[in-house]
XYZ file of C-alpha atoms in Angstrom:
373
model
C 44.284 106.031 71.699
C 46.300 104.151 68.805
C 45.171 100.593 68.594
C 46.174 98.307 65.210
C 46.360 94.537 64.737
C 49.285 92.693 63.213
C 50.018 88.927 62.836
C 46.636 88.535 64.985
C 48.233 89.973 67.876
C 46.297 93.312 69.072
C 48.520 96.637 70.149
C 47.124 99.501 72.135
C 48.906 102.542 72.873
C 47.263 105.402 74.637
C 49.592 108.682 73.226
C 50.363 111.791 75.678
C 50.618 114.420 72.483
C 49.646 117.924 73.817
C 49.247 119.154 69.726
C 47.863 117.873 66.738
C 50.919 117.886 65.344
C 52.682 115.704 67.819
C 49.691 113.452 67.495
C 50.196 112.671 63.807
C 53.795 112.516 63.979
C 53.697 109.944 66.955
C 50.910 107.809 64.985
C 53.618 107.867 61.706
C 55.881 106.175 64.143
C 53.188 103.768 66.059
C 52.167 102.357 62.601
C 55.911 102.159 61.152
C 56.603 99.575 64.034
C 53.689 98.860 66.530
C 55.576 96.573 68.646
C 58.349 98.481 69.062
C 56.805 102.051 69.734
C 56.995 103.505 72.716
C 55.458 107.330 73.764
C 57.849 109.876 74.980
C 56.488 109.548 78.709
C 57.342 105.581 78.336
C 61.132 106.634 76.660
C 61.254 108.992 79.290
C 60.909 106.594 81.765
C 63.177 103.967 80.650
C 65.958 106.489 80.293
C 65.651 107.325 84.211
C 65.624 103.772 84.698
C 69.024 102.783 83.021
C 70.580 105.771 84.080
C 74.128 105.249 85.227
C 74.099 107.695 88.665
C 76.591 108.137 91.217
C 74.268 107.376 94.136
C 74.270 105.418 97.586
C 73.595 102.042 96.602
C 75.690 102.431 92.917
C 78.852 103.452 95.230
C 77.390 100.814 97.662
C 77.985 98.041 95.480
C 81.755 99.379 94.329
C 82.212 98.758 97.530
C 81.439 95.666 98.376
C 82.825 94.671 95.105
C 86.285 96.070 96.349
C 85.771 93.383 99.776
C 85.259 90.671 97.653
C 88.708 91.163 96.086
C 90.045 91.287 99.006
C 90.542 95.315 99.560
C 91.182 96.412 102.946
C 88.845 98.530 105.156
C 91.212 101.279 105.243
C 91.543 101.148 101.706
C 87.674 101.482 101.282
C 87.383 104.349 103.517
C 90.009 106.018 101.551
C 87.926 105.553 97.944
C 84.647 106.210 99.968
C 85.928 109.588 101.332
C 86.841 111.116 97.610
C 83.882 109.572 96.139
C 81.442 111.432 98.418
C 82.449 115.064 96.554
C 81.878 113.249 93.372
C 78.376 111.979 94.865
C 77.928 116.220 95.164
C 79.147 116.861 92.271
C 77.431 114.636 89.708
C 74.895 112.581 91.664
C 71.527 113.574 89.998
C 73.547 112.979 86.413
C 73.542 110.047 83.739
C 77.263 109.140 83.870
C 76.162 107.826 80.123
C 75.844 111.422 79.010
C 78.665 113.634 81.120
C 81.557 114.455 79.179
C 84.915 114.708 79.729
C 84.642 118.644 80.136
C 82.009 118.333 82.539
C 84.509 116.123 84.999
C 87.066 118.355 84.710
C 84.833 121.538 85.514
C 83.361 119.330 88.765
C 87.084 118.246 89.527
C 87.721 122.054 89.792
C 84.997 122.923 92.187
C 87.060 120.431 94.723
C 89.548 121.037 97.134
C 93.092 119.581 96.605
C 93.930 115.724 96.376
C 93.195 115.793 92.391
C 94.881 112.835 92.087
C 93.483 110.362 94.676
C 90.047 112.110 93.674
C 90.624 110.465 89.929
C 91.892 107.371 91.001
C 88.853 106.601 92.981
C 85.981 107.995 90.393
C 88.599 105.792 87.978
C 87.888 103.331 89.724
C 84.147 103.268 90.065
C 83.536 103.418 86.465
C 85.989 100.481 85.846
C 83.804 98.776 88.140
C 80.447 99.761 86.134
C 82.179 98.780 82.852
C 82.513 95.501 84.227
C 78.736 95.104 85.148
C 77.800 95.911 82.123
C 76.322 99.422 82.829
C 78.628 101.387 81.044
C 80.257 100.968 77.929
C 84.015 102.107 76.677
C 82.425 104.520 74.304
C 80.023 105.974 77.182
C 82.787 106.520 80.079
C 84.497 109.933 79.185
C 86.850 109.084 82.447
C 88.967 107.183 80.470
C 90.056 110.291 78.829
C 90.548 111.894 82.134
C 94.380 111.838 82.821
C 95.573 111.248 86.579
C 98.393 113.875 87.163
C 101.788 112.692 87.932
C 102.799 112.235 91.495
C 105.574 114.131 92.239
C 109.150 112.449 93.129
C 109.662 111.403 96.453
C 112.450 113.668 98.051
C 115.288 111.968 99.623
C 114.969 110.116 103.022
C 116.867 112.809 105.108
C 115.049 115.213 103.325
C 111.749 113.740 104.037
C 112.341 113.653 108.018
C 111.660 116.517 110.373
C 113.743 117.746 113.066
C 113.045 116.094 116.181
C 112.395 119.957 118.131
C 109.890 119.951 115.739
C 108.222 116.707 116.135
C 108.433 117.595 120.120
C 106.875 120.869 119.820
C 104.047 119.844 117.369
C 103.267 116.815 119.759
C 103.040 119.689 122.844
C 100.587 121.733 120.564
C 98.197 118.402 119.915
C 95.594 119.546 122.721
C 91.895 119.023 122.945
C 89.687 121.861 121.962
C 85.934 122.517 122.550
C 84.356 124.179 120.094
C 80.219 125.589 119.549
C 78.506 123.693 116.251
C 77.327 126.256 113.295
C 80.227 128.940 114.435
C 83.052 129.363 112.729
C 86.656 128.228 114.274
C 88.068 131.637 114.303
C 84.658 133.044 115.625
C 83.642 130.721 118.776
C 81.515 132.269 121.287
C 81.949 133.053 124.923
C 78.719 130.979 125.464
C 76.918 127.758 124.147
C 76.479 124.220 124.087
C 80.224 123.280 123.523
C 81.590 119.954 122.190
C 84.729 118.421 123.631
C 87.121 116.863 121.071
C 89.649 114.360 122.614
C 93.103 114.728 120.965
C 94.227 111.915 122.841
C 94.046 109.374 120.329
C 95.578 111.171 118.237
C 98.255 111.701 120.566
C 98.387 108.071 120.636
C 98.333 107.113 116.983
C 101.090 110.148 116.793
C 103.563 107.841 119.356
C 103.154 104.911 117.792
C 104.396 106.748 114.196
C 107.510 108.428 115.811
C 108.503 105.792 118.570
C 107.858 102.933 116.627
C 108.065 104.151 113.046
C 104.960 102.115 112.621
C 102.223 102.287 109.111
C 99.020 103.690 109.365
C 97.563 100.465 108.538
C 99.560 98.416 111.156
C 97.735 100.817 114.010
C 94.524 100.697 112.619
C 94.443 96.891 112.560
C 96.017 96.696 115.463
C 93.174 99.128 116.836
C 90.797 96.588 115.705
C 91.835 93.986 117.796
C 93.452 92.704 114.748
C 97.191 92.104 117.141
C 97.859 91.051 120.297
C 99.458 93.400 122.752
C 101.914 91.419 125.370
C 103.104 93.399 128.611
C 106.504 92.105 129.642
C 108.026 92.397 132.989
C 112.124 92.101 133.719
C 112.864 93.381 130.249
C 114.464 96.726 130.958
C 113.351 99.481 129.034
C 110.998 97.074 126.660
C 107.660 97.583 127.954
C 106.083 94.977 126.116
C 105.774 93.344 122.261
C 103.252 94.162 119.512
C 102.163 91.320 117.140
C 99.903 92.446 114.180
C 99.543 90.723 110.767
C 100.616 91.868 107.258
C 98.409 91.916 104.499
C 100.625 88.846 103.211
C 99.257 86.750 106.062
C 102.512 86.989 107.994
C 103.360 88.656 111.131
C 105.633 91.665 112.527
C 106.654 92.161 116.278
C 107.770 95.424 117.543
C 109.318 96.188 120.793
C 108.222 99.407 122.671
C 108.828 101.215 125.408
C 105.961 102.206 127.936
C 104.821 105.501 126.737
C 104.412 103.290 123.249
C 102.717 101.032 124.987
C 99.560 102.739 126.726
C 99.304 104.623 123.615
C 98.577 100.956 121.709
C 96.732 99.692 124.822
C 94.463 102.915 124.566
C 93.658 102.694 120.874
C 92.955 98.728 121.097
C 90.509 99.374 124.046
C 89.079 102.098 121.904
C 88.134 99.676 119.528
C 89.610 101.874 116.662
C 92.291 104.224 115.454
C 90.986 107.927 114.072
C 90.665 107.910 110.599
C 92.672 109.407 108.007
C 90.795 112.123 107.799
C 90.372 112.783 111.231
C 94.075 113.189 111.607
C 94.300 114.983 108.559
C 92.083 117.645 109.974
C 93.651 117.948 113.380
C 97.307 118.045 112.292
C 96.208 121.219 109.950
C 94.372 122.391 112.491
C 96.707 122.135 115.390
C 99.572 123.780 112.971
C 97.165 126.806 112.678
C 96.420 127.395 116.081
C 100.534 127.222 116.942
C 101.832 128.411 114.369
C 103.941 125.054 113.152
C 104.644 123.808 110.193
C 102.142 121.002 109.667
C 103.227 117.880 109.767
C 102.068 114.953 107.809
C 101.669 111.752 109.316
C 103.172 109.152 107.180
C 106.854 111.656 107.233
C 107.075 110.235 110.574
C 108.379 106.766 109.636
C 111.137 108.415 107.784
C 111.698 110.487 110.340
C 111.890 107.493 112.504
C 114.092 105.521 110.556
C 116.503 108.562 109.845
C 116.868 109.404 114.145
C 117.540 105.468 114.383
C 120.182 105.236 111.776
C 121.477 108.401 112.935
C 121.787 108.993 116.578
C 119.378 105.895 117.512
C 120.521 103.183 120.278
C 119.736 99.447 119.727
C 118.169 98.261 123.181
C 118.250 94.406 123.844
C 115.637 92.865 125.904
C 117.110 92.271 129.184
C 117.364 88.630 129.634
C 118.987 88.335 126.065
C 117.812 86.221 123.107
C 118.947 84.222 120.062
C 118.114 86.223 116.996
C 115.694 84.672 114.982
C 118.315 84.098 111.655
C 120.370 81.714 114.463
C 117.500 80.128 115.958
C 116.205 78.958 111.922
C 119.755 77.875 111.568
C 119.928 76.040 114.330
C 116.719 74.403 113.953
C 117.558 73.450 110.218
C 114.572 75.670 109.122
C 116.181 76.307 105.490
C 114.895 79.931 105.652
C 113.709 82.422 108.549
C 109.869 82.395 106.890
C 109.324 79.187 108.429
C 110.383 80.637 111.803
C 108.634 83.480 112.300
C 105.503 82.089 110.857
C 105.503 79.230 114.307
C 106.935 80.918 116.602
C 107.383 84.702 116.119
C 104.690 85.435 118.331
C 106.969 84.477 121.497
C 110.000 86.549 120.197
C 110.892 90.073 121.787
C 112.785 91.972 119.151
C 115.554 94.850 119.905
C 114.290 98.189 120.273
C 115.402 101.665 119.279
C 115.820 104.056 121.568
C 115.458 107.679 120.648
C 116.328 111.071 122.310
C 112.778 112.208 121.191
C 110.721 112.620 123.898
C 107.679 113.379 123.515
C 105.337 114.964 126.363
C 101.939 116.614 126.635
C 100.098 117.659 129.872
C 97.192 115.991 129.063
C 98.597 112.352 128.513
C 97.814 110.381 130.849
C 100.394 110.107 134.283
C 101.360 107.251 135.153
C 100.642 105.192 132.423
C 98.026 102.883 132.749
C 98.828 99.030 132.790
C 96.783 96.744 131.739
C 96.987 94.051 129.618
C 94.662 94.033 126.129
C 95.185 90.716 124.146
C 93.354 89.977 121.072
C 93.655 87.521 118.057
């Protein structure tokens, strides 16, 4: 035990050397600065203490910080998903002390989507430089270049064929499969699991009937929209209202396979995450032996078949459209329009020759009305 007095004020430090030798060199340092020594067990300690971990509650708090700015659930779930290899990767080390090397050898290890995966651990450290935790000369990320997306090929080039689109939306069919085997290798017998493509069947209409965003379904999903059934409109089944992210609205006309597919997500409470999709598009291009198809193509696809080959379908009983109606009104722009009374309009609709049919869907559509705010 080292024990000295200084300025009347008594210090007492009880020293964990295993040798002689560590014993005299830690009492060099206890009586070069009392008050400020500390034994290696106590430096130790600190140091775990301070450390600067990907864990649960550190990615915990990014998050929350990212809803108090306003960032959308979707949004979160997207940075939460390619944080959770990084949480692998580097959770039991001091971000304070990995190097720039060491990301890069971790970003290796991971599977595709190196840019999003950089943008979101980015992102985190951004948001433990500004809590103070980590400083500019500490964060080796901010040598870590994002790659360079690629150019986005041309519309027409971007949209499928609509045989494909048909045939890939035949091919979406609900599997059962036995945990802890592998796809390929299923067995005859077991406890299987039954996974219900229908939602993604659903989600998959919306996209190519509708041309609609990921986003707009899943907040629509949510109970974020309201879904109107209409009767005496001809082929318009009913309206879709859903906010923007601006605060304003959009209305979209559909026909009545459209419809059940929004009135079935909405009643589910939720759309199937990214993800989710992600997994069963590969996986249903496997099993037929399609091209995959990615998800957000299909609103390009959508607007190329409309521009096209695409009919423009009136609502049956007619309309104004809204630019008149603001006009006639005196509303000095169509903002001020849609923002009172867009909720009661029923848009034209495009009518496509894609049909798309499954055996599994359900026949005849349900109706039923779903209305939420």
């Amino acid at each position: 035990m080292l024990e000295r007095m200084v300025a009347g004020r008594r210090f007492t430090k009880v020293l964990d050397a295993t040798s002689e030798k560590q014993a005299l060199a830690e009492l060099a340092l206890f009586e070069r600065d009392p008050e400020q020594y500390v034994t290696a067990k106590e430096a130790a300690a600190k140091a775990r203490a301070d450390a600067v971990i990907i864990d649960a509650p550190t990615v915990a708090g990014f998050l929350d910080d990212l809803r108090r700015k306003g960032r959308t659930e979707p949004y979160i779930r997207y940075i939460r998903s390619y944080l959770a290899d990084w949480v692998e990767r580097l959770g039991a080390v001091d971000l304070r002390q990995v190097t720039l090397q060491q990301y890069r050898q971790a970003l290796a290890k991971m599977k595709g989507a190196e840019h999003k995966r950089i943008v979101a651990l980015k992102s985190l450290t951004a948001y433990l430089r500004e809590q103070g935790r980590l400083t500019r000369t500490q964060d080796a990320t901010l040598d870590l270049k994002t790659p360079t997306i690629k150019p986005a090929r041309p519309m027409d080039e971007r949209a499928y064929t609509m045989e494909h689109v048909q045939k890939f939306y035949a091919a979406l069919s609900s599997y059962r499969y036995v945990t802890g085997y592998r796809v390929d290798r299923q067995p005859e017998e077991g406890e299987f699991q039954t996974v219900d493509m229908q939602p993604v069947r659903d989600v998959f209409v919306l996209r190519a009937l509708c041309g609609m965003h990921g986003t707009e379904i899943e907040r629509l999903a949510e109970g974020k929209g309201v879904i109107n059934l209409l009767e005496g409109y001809g082929e318009i089944a009913g309206t879709l209202f859903f906010p923007h992210k601006s605060g304003e609205g959009h209305v979209v006309s559909v026909n009545a396979q459209a419809l059940a597919a929004a009135q079935r997500l909405q009643a589910r409470g939720r759309a199937p995450n990214r993800v989710y999709l992600s997994r069963a598009m590969r996986r249903t291009a496997q099993q037929s032996c399609l091209d995959v198809i990615e998800l957000e193509r299909l609103r390009h696809s959508f607007i190329t078949w409309a521009v096209t080959g695409g009919t423009l379908v009136q609502p049956k009983d007619g309309g104004i459209p809204i630019a008149s109606i603001a006009e006639l009104v005196g509303h000095k722009t169509q903002r001020t329009t849609r923002r009172f009374y867009l909720g009661t309009f029923i848009p034209p609709m495009a009518r496509l020759t894609l049909r798309l049919e499954h055996p599994e869907d359900p026949k005849p559509a349900p109706k039923f009305i779903v209305v939420a705010g």
